[in-house]
C-alpha cells in the first residue's frame, strides 16, 4: 500500500492538488515530506482511526478524501466516517472508489448478491454472525467448507474446515475479528486465475493480462506466487 499511496500522491500533485497524508508509519516512502514529485504537502503521523481522521478534517478542512489507497485500515475507517455522518458534517467528498462500492465488496452477503445480479457463478454459501448460525449453514452445504471474514485484511480469519470442531474453532477467531463471516462450499484444489482489468470513468476497459497462482486454491495468494501469463491453460480453456 506504500506504493499505491505514493503513486496516488504523485498523480494528485500533477493535477495541482494539495495533499494531506495520514500515515503512522515513519518508515514508508509516502511519508517523505518536502517539495517535489510525489511528496505530500503535509504529513500527520497519526493512527488511521475515525477519531483522529475527524480531528484532521476539522483542522485542515479538505474538499475530498481518498480511502482506497490505504489498505483495509483506511477502508474500514472510511466506512465508519461515512456511516457516522462525519463526511457529510464537514462536506468532504470521497474521491475514487465510493463508500457504497467499498461496502458492497467488503460485506460478503452484499457482494454475493451483486455477483448473482450479473449472472456470475459463485460457490454455494451463506453468511453467519454467530457460531450456531455457522454450524447450521455448514451442515446445509456439507463439509468441507470455507469460512471468510468480512471487513478483514487479506485472508485474516479465513480457513478451510473439514469438521464441525474445526469450524467452531475457526469461527471463534473469525468473529473476534469481524462481525460477519461467509460460510461457503470448499473449492480446495481448483486452479486460481486472475485477470487484471483497468477501467476509467467512461467505462473503457483494458484487460492488461491474465495470471495464474502457482499453488491451487487453498493457499492464500499472499503466501504464494503468481505467474503471468497463465501457464497451464489450453487455448480452449
mmCIF file of C-alpha atoms in Angstrom:
data_model
loop_
_atom_site.group_PDB
_atom_site.id
_atom_site.type_symbol
_atom_site.label_atom_id
_atom_site.label_comp_id
_atom_site.label_asym_id
_atom_site.label_seq_id
_atom_site.Cartn_x
_atom_site.Cartn_y
_atom_site.Cartn_z
ATOM 1 C CA UNK A 1 0.000 0.000 0.000
ATOM 2 C CA UNK A 2 3.011 2.266 0.327
ATOM 3 C CA UNK A 3 3.498 2.045 -3.450
ATOM 4 C CA UNK A 4 -0.150 2.696 -4.328
ATOM 5 C CA UNK A 5 -0.297 5.579 -1.859
ATOM 6 C CA UNK A 6 2.895 7.103 -3.261
ATOM 7 C CA UNK A 7 1.534 6.882 -6.807
ATOM 8 C CA UNK A 8 -1.763 8.452 -5.696
ATOM 9 C CA UNK A 9 0.110 11.388 -4.136
ATOM 10 C CA UNK A 10 2.161 11.806 -7.317
ATOM 11 C CA UNK A 11 -0.976 11.804 -9.516
ATOM 12 C CA UNK A 12 -2.763 14.323 -7.295
ATOM 13 C CA UNK A 13 0.259 16.621 -7.230
ATOM 14 C CA UNK A 14 0.458 16.509 -11.036
ATOM 15 C CA UNK A 15 -3.107 17.835 -11.068
ATOM 16 C CA UNK A 16 -2.145 20.688 -8.758
ATOM 17 C CA UNK A 17 -3.998 19.312 -5.742
ATOM 18 C CA UNK A 18 -2.748 19.996 -2.213
ATOM 19 C CA UNK A 19 -2.242 16.646 -0.477
ATOM 20 C CA UNK A 20 -2.526 15.889 3.237
ATOM 21 C CA UNK A 21 -1.399 12.413 4.268
ATOM 22 C CA UNK A 22 -2.231 10.441 7.410
ATOM 23 C CA UNK A 23 0.169 7.570 7.992
ATOM 24 C CA UNK A 24 1.627 6.451 11.351
ATOM 25 C CA UNK A 25 4.461 4.528 9.656
ATOM 26 C CA UNK A 26 7.508 6.805 9.523
ATOM 27 C CA UNK A 27 9.492 4.212 7.543
ATOM 28 C CA UNK A 28 7.327 4.405 4.387
ATOM 29 C CA UNK A 29 8.166 6.144 1.102
ATOM 30 C CA UNK A 30 4.921 8.122 1.011
ATOM 31 C CA UNK A 31 5.702 9.834 4.337
ATOM 32 C CA UNK A 32 8.767 11.548 2.867
ATOM 33 C CA UNK A 33 7.941 15.252 3.052
ATOM 34 C CA UNK A 34 9.175 18.251 1.117
ATOM 35 C CA UNK A 35 8.700 19.799 -2.278
ATOM 36 C CA UNK A 36 8.907 17.827 -5.490
ATOM 37 C CA UNK A 37 7.226 14.985 -7.292
ATOM 38 C CA UNK A 38 5.270 12.534 -5.173
ATOM 39 C CA UNK A 39 5.643 14.432 -1.905
ATOM 40 C CA UNK A 40 2.648 15.220 0.289
ATOM 41 C CA UNK A 41 2.289 18.848 1.343
ATOM 42 C CA UNK A 42 1.598 17.834 4.915
ATOM 43 C CA UNK A 43 2.011 14.567 6.819
ATOM 44 C CA UNK A 44 0.275 13.579 10.048
ATOM 45 C CA UNK A 45 1.953 10.658 11.844
ATOM 46 C CA UNK A 46 -1.313 9.624 13.488
ATOM 47 C CA UNK A 47 -3.266 6.357 13.677
ATOM 48 C CA UNK A 48 -5.795 5.984 10.859
ATOM 49 C CA UNK A 49 -8.844 5.814 13.120
ATOM 50 C CA UNK A 50 -12.174 7.695 12.830
ATOM 51 C CA UNK A 51 -11.386 9.851 15.869
ATOM 52 C CA UNK A 52 -8.014 11.060 14.605
ATOM 53 C CA UNK A 53 -9.175 11.443 10.997
ATOM 54 C CA UNK A 54 -12.089 13.624 12.120
ATOM 55 C CA UNK A 55 -9.695 15.887 14.026
ATOM 56 C CA UNK A 56 -7.522 16.331 10.926
ATOM 57 C CA UNK A 57 -10.597 17.008 8.760
ATOM 58 C CA UNK A 58 -11.840 19.561 11.293
ATOM 59 C CA UNK A 59 -8.473 21.339 11.308
ATOM 60 C CA UNK A 60 -7.476 21.160 7.631
ATOM 61 C CA UNK A 61 -10.952 21.379 6.014
ATOM 62 C CA UNK A 62 -10.191 19.234 2.925
ATOM 63 C CA UNK A 63 -12.536 19.100 -0.086
ATOM 64 C CA UNK A 64 -12.101 15.360 -0.547
ATOM 65 C CA UNK A 65 -10.718 12.178 0.970
ATOM 66 C CA UNK A 66 -9.153 9.129 -0.690
ATOM 67 C CA UNK A 67 -9.795 5.902 1.242
ATOM 68 C CA UNK A 68 -8.943 3.255 -1.371
ATOM 69 C CA UNK A 69 -5.137 3.582 -1.215
ATOM 70 C CA UNK A 70 -4.506 2.666 2.411
ATOM 71 C CA UNK A 71 -5.470 -0.976 2.605
ATOM 72 C CA UNK A 72 -8.066 -2.477 4.931
ATOM 73 C CA UNK A 73 -7.422 0.042 7.721
ATOM 74 C CA UNK A 74 -8.296 3.015 5.523
ATOM 75 C CA UNK A 75 -11.325 1.259 4.017
ATOM 76 C CA UNK A 76 -12.793 0.377 7.408
ATOM 77 C CA UNK A 77 -12.099 3.872 8.704
ATOM 78 C CA UNK A 78 -13.752 5.466 5.658
ATOM 79 C CA UNK A 79 -16.869 3.311 6.016
ATOM 80 C CA UNK A 80 -17.177 4.282 9.697
ATOM 81 C CA UNK A 81 -16.791 8.004 8.902
ATOM 82 C CA UNK A 82 -19.448 7.641 6.209
ATOM 83 C CA UNK A 83 -21.907 5.721 8.397
ATOM 84 C CA UNK A 84 -21.439 8.129 11.318
ATOM 85 C CA UNK A 85 -22.173 11.140 9.112
ATOM 86 C CA UNK A 86 -18.745 12.717 9.694
ATOM 87 C CA UNK A 87 -18.020 13.170 5.975
ATOM 88 C CA UNK A 88 -21.388 14.892 5.402
ATOM 89 C CA UNK A 89 -20.912 17.009 8.516
ATOM 90 C CA UNK A 90 -17.718 18.567 7.142
ATOM 91 C CA UNK A 91 -18.708 18.449 3.451
ATOM 92 C CA UNK A 92 -15.936 16.036 2.491
ATOM 93 C CA UNK A 93 -16.401 14.110 -0.765
ATOM 94 C CA UNK A 94 -14.973 10.622 -1.232
ATOM 95 C CA UNK A 95 -12.657 10.539 -4.247
ATOM 96 C CA UNK A 96 -12.101 7.448 -6.388
ATOM 97 C CA UNK A 97 -13.904 4.314 -5.206
ATOM 98 C CA UNK A 98 -17.177 5.281 -3.499
ATOM 99 C CA UNK A 99 -18.036 4.148 0.031
ATOM 100 C CA UNK A 100 -21.104 2.343 -1.331
ATOM 101 C CA UNK A 101 -18.829 0.281 -3.594
ATOM 102 C CA UNK A 102 -16.440 -0.448 -0.723
ATOM 103 C CA UNK A 103 -19.357 -1.699 1.394
ATOM 104 C CA UNK A 104 -20.659 -3.823 -1.495
ATOM 105 C CA UNK A 105 -17.272 -5.531 -1.907
ATOM 106 C CA UNK A 106 -16.399 -5.851 1.784
ATOM 107 C CA UNK A 107 -19.770 -7.164 3.007
ATOM 108 C CA UNK A 108 -19.783 -10.825 1.961
ATOM 109 C CA UNK A 109 -23.579 -11.084 1.690
ATOM 110 C CA UNK A 110 -23.981 -7.922 -0.422
ATOM 111 C CA UNK A 111 -21.036 -8.927 -2.629
ATOM 112 C CA UNK A 112 -22.589 -12.330 -3.356
ATOM 113 C CA UNK A 113 -25.914 -10.671 -4.170
ATOM 114 C CA UNK A 114 -24.175 -8.290 -6.586
ATOM 115 C CA UNK A 115 -22.476 -11.217 -8.339
ATOM 116 C CA UNK A 116 -25.813 -13.030 -8.681
ATOM 117 C CA UNK A 117 -27.374 -9.871 -10.172
ATOM 118 C CA UNK A 118 -24.930 -10.008 -13.108
ATOM 119 C CA UNK A 119 -25.213 -13.771 -13.546
ATOM 120 C CA UNK A 120 -21.826 -14.752 -12.118
ATOM 121 C CA UNK A 121 -21.478 -18.306 -10.843
ATOM 122 C CA UNK A 122 -20.480 -18.495 -7.183
ATOM 123 C CA UNK A 123 -19.903 -21.279 -4.693
ATOM 124 C CA UNK A 124 -22.920 -22.229 -2.565
ATOM 125 C CA UNK A 125 -22.715 -20.058 0.536
ATOM 126 C CA UNK A 126 -24.482 -18.085 3.260
ATOM 127 C CA UNK A 127 -23.439 -15.506 5.843
ATOM 128 C CA UNK A 128 -23.367 -16.059 9.600
ATOM 129 C CA UNK A 129 -22.951 -13.786 12.601
ATOM 130 C CA UNK A 130 -22.783 -16.451 15.325
ATOM 131 C CA UNK A 131 -21.182 -19.869 15.769
ATOM 132 C CA UNK A 132 -24.617 -21.533 15.821
ATOM 133 C CA UNK A 133 -25.567 -19.911 12.508
ATOM 134 C CA UNK A 134 -22.265 -21.044 11.002
ATOM 135 C CA UNK A 135 -22.901 -24.639 12.124
ATOM 136 C CA UNK A 136 -26.381 -24.640 10.553
ATOM 137 C CA UNK A 137 -25.064 -23.264 7.237
ATOM 138 C CA UNK A 138 -22.151 -25.728 7.162
ATOM 139 C CA UNK A 139 -24.492 -28.685 7.711
ATOM 140 C CA UNK A 140 -26.725 -27.484 4.876
ATOM 141 C CA UNK A 141 -23.792 -27.077 2.468
ATOM 142 C CA UNK A 142 -21.854 -30.139 3.608
ATOM 143 C CA UNK A 143 -18.238 -30.384 4.725
ATOM 144 C CA UNK A 144 -15.570 -29.357 3.870
ATOM 145 C CA UNK A 145 -16.474 -25.652 3.916
ATOM 146 C CA UNK A 146 -14.527 -22.425 3.620
ATOM 147 C CA UNK A 147 -15.124 -19.555 6.020
ATOM 148 C CA UNK A 148 -14.211 -15.961 5.161
ATOM 149 C CA UNK A 149 -14.338 -12.976 7.482
ATOM 150 C CA UNK A 150 -15.857 -9.740 6.176
ATOM 151 C CA UNK A 151 -14.014 -6.419 6.505
ATOM 152 C CA UNK A 152 -10.745 -8.244 7.174
ATOM 153 C CA UNK A 153 -7.262 -7.752 5.742
ATOM 154 C CA UNK A 154 -6.302 -10.353 3.130
ATOM 155 C CA UNK A 155 -7.081 -13.858 4.359
ATOM 156 C CA UNK A 156 -7.292 -12.871 8.032
ATOM 157 C CA UNK A 157 -9.875 -15.007 9.817
ATOM 158 C CA UNK A 158 -10.397 -17.297 6.834
ATOM 159 C CA UNK A 159 -9.789 -21.010 6.523
ATOM 160 C CA UNK A 160 -10.988 -24.437 5.396
ATOM 161 C CA UNK A 161 -12.970 -26.544 7.849
ATOM 162 C CA UNK A 162 -13.231 -30.304 7.388
ATOM 163 C CA UNK A 163 -15.215 -30.924 10.577
ATOM 164 C CA UNK A 164 -17.627 -29.106 12.876
ATOM 165 C CA UNK A 165 -14.940 -28.988 15.569
ATOM 166 C CA UNK A 166 -12.575 -27.081 13.260
ATOM 167 C CA UNK A 167 -15.470 -24.875 12.123
ATOM 168 C CA UNK A 168 -16.245 -23.800 15.697
ATOM 169 C CA UNK A 169 -12.561 -23.105 16.382
ATOM 170 C CA UNK A 170 -12.043 -21.002 13.236
ATOM 171 C CA UNK A 171 -15.407 -19.233 13.550
ATOM 172 C CA UNK A 172 -14.492 -18.063 17.071
ATOM 173 C CA UNK A 173 -11.326 -16.487 15.681
ATOM 174 C CA UNK A 174 -13.072 -15.002 12.622
ATOM 175 C CA UNK A 175 -15.922 -13.450 14.630
ATOM 176 C CA UNK A 176 -13.397 -11.910 17.013
ATOM 177 C CA UNK A 177 -12.007 -10.028 14.003
ATOM 178 C CA UNK A 178 -15.222 -9.316 12.113
ATOM 179 C CA UNK A 179 -18.973 -9.087 12.815
ATOM 180 C CA UNK A 180 -19.804 -11.340 9.872
ATOM 181 C CA UNK A 181 -18.429 -14.415 8.133
ATOM 182 C CA UNK A 182 -19.258 -16.189 4.904
ATOM 183 C CA UNK A 183 -19.548 -19.991 5.003
ATOM 184 C CA UNK A 184 -19.174 -21.469 1.536
ATOM 185 C CA UNK A 185 -18.569 -24.766 -0.232
ATOM 186 C CA UNK A 186 -14.848 -25.541 -0.319
ATOM 187 C CA UNK A 187 -13.224 -25.320 -3.750
ATOM 188 C CA UNK A 188 -9.892 -26.592 -2.434
ATOM 189 C CA UNK A 189 -7.592 -27.700 -5.243
ATOM 190 C CA UNK A 190 -9.214 -25.667 -8.042
ATOM 191 C CA UNK A 191 -6.969 -23.552 -10.265
ATOM 192 C CA UNK A 192 -6.881 -19.904 -9.232
ATOM 193 C CA UNK A 193 -6.854 -17.467 -12.148
ATOM 194 C CA UNK A 194 -6.900 -13.686 -12.122
ATOM 195 C CA UNK A 195 -7.461 -11.034 -14.775
ATOM 196 C CA UNK A 196 -6.115 -7.505 -14.337
ATOM 197 C CA UNK A 197 -8.653 -5.061 -15.772
ATOM 198 C CA UNK A 198 -8.254 -1.275 -15.805
ATOM 199 C CA UNK A 199 -11.431 0.775 -16.246
ATOM 200 C CA UNK A 200 -11.896 4.545 -16.473
ATOM 201 C CA UNK A 201 -14.880 6.757 -15.652
ATOM 202 C CA UNK A 202 -16.188 6.436 -19.236
ATOM 203 C CA UNK A 203 -16.357 2.622 -18.808
ATOM 204 C CA UNK A 204 -13.472 1.956 -21.200
ATOM 205 C CA UNK A 205 -11.841 -1.338 -20.172
ATOM 206 C CA UNK A 206 -8.420 -2.783 -20.900
ATOM 207 C CA UNK A 207 -7.509 -6.324 -19.859
ATOM 208 C CA UNK A 208 -3.834 -5.937 -19.017
ATOM 209 C CA UNK A 209 -3.016 -9.621 -18.533
ATOM 210 C CA UNK A 210 -4.214 -12.883 -17.105
ATOM 211 C CA UNK A 211 -2.408 -14.572 -14.258
ATOM 212 C CA UNK A 212 -2.338 -17.943 -12.563
ATOM 213 C CA UNK A 213 -1.479 -18.753 -8.975
ATOM 214 C CA UNK A 214 1.425 -21.169 -8.695
ATOM 215 C CA UNK A 215 -0.462 -23.004 -5.932
ATOM 216 C CA UNK A 216 -4.050 -24.259 -6.293
ATOM 217 C CA UNK A 217 -6.925 -22.664 -4.409
ATOM 218 C CA UNK A 218 -6.467 -23.175 -0.695
ATOM 219 C CA UNK A 219 -3.098 -21.447 -0.406
ATOM 220 C CA UNK A 220 -3.559 -17.733 0.258
ATOM 221 C CA UNK A 221 -2.283 -15.560 -2.606
ATOM 222 C CA UNK A 222 -0.132 -13.583 -0.186
ATOM 223 C CA UNK A 223 1.687 -16.781 0.757
ATOM 224 C CA UNK A 224 2.126 -17.948 -2.837
ATOM 225 C CA UNK A 225 3.414 -16.544 -6.138
ATOM 226 C CA UNK A 226 1.550 -15.541 -9.275
ATOM 227 C CA UNK A 227 2.665 -16.239 -12.840
ATOM 228 C CA UNK A 228 1.755 -14.024 -15.802
ATOM 229 C CA UNK A 229 0.531 -15.059 -18.260
ATOM 230 C CA UNK A 230 -1.173 -18.323 -17.219
ATOM 231 C CA UNK A 231 0.988 -21.371 -17.865
ATOM 232 C CA UNK A 232 -1.322 -24.393 -17.694
ATOM 233 C CA UNK A 233 -4.473 -23.276 -19.566
ATOM 234 C CA UNK A 234 -5.140 -24.580 -23.053
ATOM 235 C CA UNK A 235 -6.337 -22.171 -25.761
ATOM 236 C CA UNK A 236 -9.880 -23.516 -25.351
ATOM 237 C CA UNK A 237 -9.810 -23.011 -21.614
#
